[in-house]
XYZ file of C-alpha atoms in Angstrom:
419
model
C -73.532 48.166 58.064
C -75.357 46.223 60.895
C -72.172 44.679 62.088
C -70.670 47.487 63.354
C -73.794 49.331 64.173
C -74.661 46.618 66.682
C -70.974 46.471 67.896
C -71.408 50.353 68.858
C -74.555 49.714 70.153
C -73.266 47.433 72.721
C -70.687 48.908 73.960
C -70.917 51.247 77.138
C -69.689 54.556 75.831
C -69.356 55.763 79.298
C -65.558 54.851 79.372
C -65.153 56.774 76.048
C -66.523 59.662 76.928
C -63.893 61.281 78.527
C -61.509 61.146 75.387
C -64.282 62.222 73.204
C -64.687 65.739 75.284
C -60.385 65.724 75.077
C -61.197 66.009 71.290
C -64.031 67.997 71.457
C -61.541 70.869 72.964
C -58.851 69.811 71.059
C -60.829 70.808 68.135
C -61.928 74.293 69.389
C -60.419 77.356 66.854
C -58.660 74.812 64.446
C -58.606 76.392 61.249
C -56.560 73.968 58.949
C -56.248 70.339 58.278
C -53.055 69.996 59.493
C -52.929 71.439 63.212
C -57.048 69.671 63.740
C -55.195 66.060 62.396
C -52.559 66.904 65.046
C -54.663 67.672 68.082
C -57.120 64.814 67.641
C -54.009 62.158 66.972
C -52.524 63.396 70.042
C -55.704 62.741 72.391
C -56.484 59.289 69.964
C -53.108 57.985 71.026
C -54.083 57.956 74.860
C -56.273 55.036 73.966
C -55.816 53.577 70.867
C -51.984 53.279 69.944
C -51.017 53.915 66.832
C -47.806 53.895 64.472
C -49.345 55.848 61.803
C -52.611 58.045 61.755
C -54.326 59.718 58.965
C -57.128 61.138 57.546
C -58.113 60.923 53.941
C -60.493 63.670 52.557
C -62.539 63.696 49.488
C -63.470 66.590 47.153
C -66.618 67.642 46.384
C -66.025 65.577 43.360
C -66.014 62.303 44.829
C -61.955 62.127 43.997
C -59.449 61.611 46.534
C -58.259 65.484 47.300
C -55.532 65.084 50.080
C -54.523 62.804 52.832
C -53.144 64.515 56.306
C -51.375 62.146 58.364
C -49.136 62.077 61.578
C -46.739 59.698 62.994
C -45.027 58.047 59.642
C -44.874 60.177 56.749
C -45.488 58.242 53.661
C -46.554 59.066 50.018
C -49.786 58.831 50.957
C -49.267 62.426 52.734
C -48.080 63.789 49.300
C -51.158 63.213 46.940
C -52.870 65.948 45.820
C -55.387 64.738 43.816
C -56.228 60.921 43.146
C -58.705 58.540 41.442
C -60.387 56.307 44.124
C -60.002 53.171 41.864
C -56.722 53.406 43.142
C -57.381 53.915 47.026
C -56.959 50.531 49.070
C -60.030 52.231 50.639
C -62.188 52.192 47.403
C -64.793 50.205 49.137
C -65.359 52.136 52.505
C -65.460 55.480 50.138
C -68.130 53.666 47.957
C -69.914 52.885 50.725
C -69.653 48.894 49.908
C -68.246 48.394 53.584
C -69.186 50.431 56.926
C -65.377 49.567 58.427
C -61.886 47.896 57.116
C -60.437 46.140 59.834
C -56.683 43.633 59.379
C -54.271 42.270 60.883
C -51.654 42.377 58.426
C -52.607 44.459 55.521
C -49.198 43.428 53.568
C -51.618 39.851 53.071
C -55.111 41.565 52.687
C -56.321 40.833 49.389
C -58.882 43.291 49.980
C -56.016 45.990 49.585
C -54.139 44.441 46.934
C -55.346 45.060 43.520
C -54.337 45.899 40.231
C -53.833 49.670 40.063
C -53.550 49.863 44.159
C -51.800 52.508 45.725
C -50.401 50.155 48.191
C -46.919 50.940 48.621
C -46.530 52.892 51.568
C -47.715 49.869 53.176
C -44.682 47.861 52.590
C -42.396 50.456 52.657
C -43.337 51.278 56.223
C -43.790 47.941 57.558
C -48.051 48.786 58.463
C -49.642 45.595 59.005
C -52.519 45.800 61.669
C -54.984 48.624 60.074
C -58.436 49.986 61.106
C -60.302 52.263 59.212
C -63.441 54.250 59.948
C -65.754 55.824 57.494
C -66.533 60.068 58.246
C -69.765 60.465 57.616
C -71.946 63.658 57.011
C -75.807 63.466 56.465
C -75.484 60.227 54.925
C -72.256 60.926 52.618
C -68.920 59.849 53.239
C -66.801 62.814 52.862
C -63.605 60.561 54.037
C -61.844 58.486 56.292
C -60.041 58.156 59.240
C -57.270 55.697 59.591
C -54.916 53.692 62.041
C -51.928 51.464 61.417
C -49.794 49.537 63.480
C -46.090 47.974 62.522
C -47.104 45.158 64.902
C -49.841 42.564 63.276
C -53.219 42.051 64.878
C -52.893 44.847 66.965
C -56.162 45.855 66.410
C -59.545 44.257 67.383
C -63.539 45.090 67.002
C -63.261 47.715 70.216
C -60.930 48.998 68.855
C -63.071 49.724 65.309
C -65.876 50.728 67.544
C -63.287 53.066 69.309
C -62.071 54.958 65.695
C -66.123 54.861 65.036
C -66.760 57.383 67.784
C -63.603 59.615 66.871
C -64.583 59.455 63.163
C -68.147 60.348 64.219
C -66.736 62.917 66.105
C -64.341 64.844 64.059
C -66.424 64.411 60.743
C -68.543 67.554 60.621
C -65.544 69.329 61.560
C -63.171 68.038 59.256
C -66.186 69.011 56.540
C -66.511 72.182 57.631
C -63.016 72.680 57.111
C -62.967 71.079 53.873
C -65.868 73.663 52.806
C -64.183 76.239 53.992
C -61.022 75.656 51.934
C -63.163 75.641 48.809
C -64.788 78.596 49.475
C -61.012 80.544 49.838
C -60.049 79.004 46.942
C -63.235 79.561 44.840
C -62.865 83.394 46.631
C -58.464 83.669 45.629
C -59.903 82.365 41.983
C -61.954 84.855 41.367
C -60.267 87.604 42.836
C -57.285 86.389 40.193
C -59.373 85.948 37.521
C -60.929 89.606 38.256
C -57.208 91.418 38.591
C -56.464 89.680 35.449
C -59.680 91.338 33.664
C -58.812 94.251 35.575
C -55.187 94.542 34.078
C -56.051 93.624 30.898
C -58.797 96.622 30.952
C -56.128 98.978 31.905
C -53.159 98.098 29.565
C -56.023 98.014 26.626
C -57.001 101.744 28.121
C -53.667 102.450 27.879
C -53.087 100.647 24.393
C -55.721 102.486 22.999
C -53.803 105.706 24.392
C -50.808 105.166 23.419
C -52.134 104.329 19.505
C -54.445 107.227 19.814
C -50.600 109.588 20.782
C -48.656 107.784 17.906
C -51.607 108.605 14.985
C -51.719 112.238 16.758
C -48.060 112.009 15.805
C -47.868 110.568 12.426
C -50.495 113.452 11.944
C -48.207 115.924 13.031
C -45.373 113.893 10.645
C -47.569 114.920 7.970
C -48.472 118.471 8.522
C -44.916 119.652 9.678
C -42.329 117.882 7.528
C -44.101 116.074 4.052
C -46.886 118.221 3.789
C -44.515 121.761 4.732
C -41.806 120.554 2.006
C -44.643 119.816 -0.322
C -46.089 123.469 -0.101
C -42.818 124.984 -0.004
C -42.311 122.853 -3.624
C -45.351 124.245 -5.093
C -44.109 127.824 -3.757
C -41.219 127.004 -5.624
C -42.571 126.186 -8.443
C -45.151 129.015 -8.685
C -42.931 131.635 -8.219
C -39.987 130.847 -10.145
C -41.556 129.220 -12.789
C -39.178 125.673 -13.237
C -36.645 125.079 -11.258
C -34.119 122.701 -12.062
C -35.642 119.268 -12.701
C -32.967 117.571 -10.797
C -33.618 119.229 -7.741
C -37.154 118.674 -7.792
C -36.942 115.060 -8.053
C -34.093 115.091 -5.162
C -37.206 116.917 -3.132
C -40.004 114.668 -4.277
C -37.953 111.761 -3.336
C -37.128 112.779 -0.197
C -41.240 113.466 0.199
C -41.642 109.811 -0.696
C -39.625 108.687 1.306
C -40.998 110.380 4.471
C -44.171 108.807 3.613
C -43.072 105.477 3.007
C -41.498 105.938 6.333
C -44.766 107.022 7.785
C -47.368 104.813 6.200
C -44.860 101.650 7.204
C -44.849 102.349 10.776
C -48.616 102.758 10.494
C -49.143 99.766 8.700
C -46.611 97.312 8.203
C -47.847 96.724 4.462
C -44.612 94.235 3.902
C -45.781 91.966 6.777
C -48.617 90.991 4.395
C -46.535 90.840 1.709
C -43.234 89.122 2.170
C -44.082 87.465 6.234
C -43.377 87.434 9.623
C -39.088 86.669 9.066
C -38.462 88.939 6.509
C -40.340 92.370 8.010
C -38.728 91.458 10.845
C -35.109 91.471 9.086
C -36.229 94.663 7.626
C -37.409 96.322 10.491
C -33.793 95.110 11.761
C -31.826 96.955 9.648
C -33.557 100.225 9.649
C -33.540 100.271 13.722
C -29.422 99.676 13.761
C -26.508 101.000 12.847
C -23.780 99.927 11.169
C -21.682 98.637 13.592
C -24.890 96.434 14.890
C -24.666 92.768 14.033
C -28.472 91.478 13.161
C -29.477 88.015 12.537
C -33.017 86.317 11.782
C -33.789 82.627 11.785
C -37.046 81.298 11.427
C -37.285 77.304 12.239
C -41.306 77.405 12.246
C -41.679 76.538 8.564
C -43.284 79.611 7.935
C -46.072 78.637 10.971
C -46.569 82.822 11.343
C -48.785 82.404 7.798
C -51.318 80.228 9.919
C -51.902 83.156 12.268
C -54.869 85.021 12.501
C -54.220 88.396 10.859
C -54.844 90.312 14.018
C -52.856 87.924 15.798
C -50.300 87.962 13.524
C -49.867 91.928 13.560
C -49.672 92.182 17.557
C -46.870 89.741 17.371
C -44.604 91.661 15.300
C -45.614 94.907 17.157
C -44.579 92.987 20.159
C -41.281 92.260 18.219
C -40.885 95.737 16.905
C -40.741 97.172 20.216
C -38.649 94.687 21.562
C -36.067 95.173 18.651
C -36.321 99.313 19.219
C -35.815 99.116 23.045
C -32.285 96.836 22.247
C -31.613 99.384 19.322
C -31.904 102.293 21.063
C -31.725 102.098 24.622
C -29.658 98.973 25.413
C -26.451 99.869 23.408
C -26.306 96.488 22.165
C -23.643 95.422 19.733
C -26.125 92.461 18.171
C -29.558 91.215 17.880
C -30.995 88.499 17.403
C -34.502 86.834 16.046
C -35.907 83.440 16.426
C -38.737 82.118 15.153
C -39.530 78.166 15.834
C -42.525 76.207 16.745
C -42.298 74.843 20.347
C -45.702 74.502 22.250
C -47.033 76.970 19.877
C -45.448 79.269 17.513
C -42.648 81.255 19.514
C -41.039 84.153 18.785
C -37.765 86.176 21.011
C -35.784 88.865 20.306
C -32.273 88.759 21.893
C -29.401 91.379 22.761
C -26.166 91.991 24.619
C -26.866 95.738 25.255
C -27.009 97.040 29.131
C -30.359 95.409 29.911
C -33.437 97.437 30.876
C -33.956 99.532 33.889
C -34.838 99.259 37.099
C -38.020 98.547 37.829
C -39.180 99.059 33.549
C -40.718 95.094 34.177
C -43.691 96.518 36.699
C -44.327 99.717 34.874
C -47.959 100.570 34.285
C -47.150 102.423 30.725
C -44.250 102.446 28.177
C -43.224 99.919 25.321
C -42.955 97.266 28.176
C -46.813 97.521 29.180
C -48.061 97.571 25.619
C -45.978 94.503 24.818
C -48.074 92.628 27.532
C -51.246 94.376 26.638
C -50.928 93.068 23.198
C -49.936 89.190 24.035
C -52.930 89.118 27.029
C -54.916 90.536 23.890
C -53.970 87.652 21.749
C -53.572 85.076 24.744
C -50.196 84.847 24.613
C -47.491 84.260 26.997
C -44.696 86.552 27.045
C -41.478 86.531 29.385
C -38.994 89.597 29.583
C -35.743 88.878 31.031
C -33.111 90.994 31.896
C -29.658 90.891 33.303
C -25.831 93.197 33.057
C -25.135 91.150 29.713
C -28.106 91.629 27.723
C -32.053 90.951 27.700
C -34.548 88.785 26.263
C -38.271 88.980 25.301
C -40.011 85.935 24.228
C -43.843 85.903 23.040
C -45.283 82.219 22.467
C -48.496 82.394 20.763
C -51.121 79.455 20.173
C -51.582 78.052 16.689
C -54.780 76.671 15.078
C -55.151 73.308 16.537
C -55.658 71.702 13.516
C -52.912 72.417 12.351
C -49.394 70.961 12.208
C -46.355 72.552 13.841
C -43.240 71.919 10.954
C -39.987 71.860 12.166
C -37.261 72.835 9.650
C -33.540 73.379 10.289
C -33.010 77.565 10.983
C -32.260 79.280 7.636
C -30.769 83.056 7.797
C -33.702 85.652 6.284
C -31.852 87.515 3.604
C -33.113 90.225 0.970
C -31.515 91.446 -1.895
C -29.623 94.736 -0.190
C -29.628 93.381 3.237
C -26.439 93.207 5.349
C -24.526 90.153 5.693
C-alpha cells in the first residue's frame, strides 16, 4: 500500500482539483447506481480517457453484488450476484493489492486464472486497465475501473488520477449501496407482511365459510332426515304398521340423506380407498350423464405419504375445483391428474365456459378458499382460465425423505363406475 500512497503523496493535486468539484456536483441528488456511474464517467473522461468504465460493488456479504458500467457493455454489466474467486479483481477486493495497473490485460497473468471471469476482456479487445480500490473506513466496499482497447495507455498518474475519483465517489456509491438494502429489506417485509396479512384473512374467511356449511348440514338434518324421520314415527304410531315395503323405501331414502351429509362433512372414503379413487367418486356424483370423467394418477400412490391434514385440504381444493367445472362451467368433460413432478401435483381440467370475470381476485367464494387452503398447507396453486375451458393445479411438497415414484397413468375405476 506504500507505493501508491507515496505516488499520491507526491503529486500536486492542485491540477485535479477542478475535476474533482465537476464530480462533486455531478454527484448532487443521484439516487441510483446507474445515473451516479453516468455523471462521474462523463466528468472522468475529460481527463483520463477511457474505452470502458465501471464500477464493481460488493454486498454486505463480501460477494460480488453488481457491476455498473458505461462505454462498452459487456457481461460483466449483467452479473447479479458472483463469487469473488472468480473476479480478475480478487486481490484488490481482498485487500492483497492497493491498485491493479496493465498494459495489456489479455497477457496479465495476474487476471488469468483458473475459474476467471475473464472473457469480456477478449471479447472487447481491453488491454490497458487501471483499477482503484473504494474504500470506506478501512473496508473495501468495491472498485472502480478503466480500460483502454489501446495497450499501455495507462501509466502511475494516471492510477493516482482513478485514486482521487475512487476516493471521491466511495462514500457515495456506499451510501447508495445502503440505501438499496434498506428498500429491499423494507419491499421484503412489507411482502412478507401482506402475505401474513392475506393468509389471516382467507383463514378468517375459511373459518366462515366452514362455520356457514356445518350451520347448513345442521339445517340438512333438522329439515329433511330428521322431518321424514318424525313424520315415520307419526306414521307408525298412528296407524299402527304400515306396509313394510314402504317403510324401508323411507328409511333408505333417510340413509341415504345421511350418507350424503356425513360424506360431504367428512370424506370417510378418502381414508379408506385414497386420494384417486374419492376423487373418481366425487366425479361421478358432481356430473351428469352426458359428462365424460376421467382420473389418472401417475404418483404411485405419493398422496398416502401426505400428512393427513395435508392430505384432506388437497382434495377439498380438488372438490371445489371439480364442482365449479360441474356446475358452473357447462363442461362436457373433466379431467384428474395426479403425478409427482417437483412435489406431488394434482389439476383438475375442463372444457366448460371458463370462470368469470374477475372470480381470480375475489376476496370470498370457492376460488378464495382454494388458496386459503394451499397457503395453509404451503402449496402452490395456479388457476387458469380461458373461452375453451379452465384449469386448477395445486402442487404440494412431499416428505423429503421420501422418494417420488413415477408409474405409467392407470384409469381409477370402481366396481359401478362409468366407463
Amino acid at each position: 500500500m506504500q507505493h501508491i500512497s507515496d505516488a499520491i503523496l507526491g503529486q500536486d493535486p492542485g491540477p485535479m482539483l477542478p475535476h474533482l468539484f465537476r464530480i462533486s456536483r455531478a454527484l448532487a441528488g443521484r439516487l441510483d447506481f446507474a445515473s451516479t456511474i453516468r455523471a462521474v464517467a462523463d466528468e472522468v473522461i475529460r481527463f483520463l480517457p477511457y474505452d470502458h468504465l465501471d464500477v464493481c460493488v460488493l454486498s454486505g456479504d463480501g460477494t460480488l453484488s453488481a457491476a455498473y458500467e458505461t462505454g462498452i457493455h459487456t457481461a460483466w454489466g449483467r452479473i447479479e450476484a458472483a463469487d469473488l474467486a472468480s473476479s480478475p479483481l480478487r486481490s484488490l477486493f481482498s485487500g492483497a493489492v492497493d491498485h491493479i495497473i496493465t498494459d495489456d490485460a489479455r497477457h496479465d497473468p495476474r487476471f488469468h486464472f483458473p475459474g476467471a471471469f475473464v472473457q469480456p476482456i477478449h471479447d472487447h479487445d481491453l488491454r490497458a486497465r487501471v483499477h482503484a480500490p473504494l474504500i470506506v473506513s478501512g473496508q473495501v466496499i468495491g472498485a472502480l475501473s478503466l480500460s483502454s482497447c489501446a495497450a499501455g495507455r495507462y501509466g502511475m498518474r494516471d492510477m493516482v488520477a482513478a485514486r482521487y475519483v475512487a476516493d471521491l465517489i466511495a462514500p457515495y456509491i456506499f451510501a447508495l449501496r445502503e440505501g438499496e438494502r434498506s428498500r429491499r429489506a423494507a419491499i421484503i417485509e412489507a411482502e412478507a407482511r401482506a402475505r401474513e396479512e392475506g393468509l389471516r384473512l382467507g383463514a378468517l374467511n375459511l373459518t366462515e365459510a366452514l362455520e356457514q356449511e356445518r350451520q347448513r348440514i345442521g339445517m340438512d338434518l333438522h329439515d329433511q332426515t330428521l322431518a321424514d324421520l318424525s313424520r315415520l314415527i307419526r306414521d307408525l304410531s298412528r296407524h299402527g304398521g304400515p306396509d313394510a315395503e314402504a317403510v324401508l323405501t323411507r328409511l333408505n331414502d333417510c340413509v341415504t340423506d345421511l350418507r350424503r351429509i356425513i360424506d360431504t362433512a367428512v370424506p370417510s372414503i378418502l381414508q379408506m380407498f385414497g386420494l384417486a379413487h374419492a376423487l373418481r367418486i366425487h366425479l361421478e356424483r358432481a356430473v351428469d350423464g352426458g359428462t365424460q370423467i376421467d382420473v389418472r394418477d401417475a404418483s404411485g400412490d405419493a398422496a398416502d405419504i401426505l400428512d393427513p391434514v395435508a392430505l384432506i385440504a388437497l382434495f377439498r381444493i380438488a372438490q371445489e375445483a371439480i364442482n365449479n367445472a360441474a356446475r358452473h362451467a357447462r363442461a362436457t368433460r373433466i379431467e384428474v391428474r395426479i403425478r409427482c413432478r417437483a412435489g406431488l401435483r394434482l389439476s383438475v381440467v375442463d372444457n366448460g365456459c371458463g370462470l368469470p370475470t374477475g372470480a381470480h381476485r375475489a376476496r370470498r367464494g370457492g376460488l378464495s378458499h382454494m388458496r386459503t387452503r394451499a397457503q395453509l398447507i404451503g402449496a402452490r396453486l395456479a388457476i387458469r382460465s380461458g373461452p375453451t375451458g379452465a384449469s386448477v393445479t395445486v402442487c404440494v411438497p412431499l416428505p423429503q425423505h421420501t422418494s417420488q415414484p413415477q408409474s405409467a397413468p392407470q384409469p381409477i375405476s370402481l366396481p359401478g363406475s362409468r366407463p
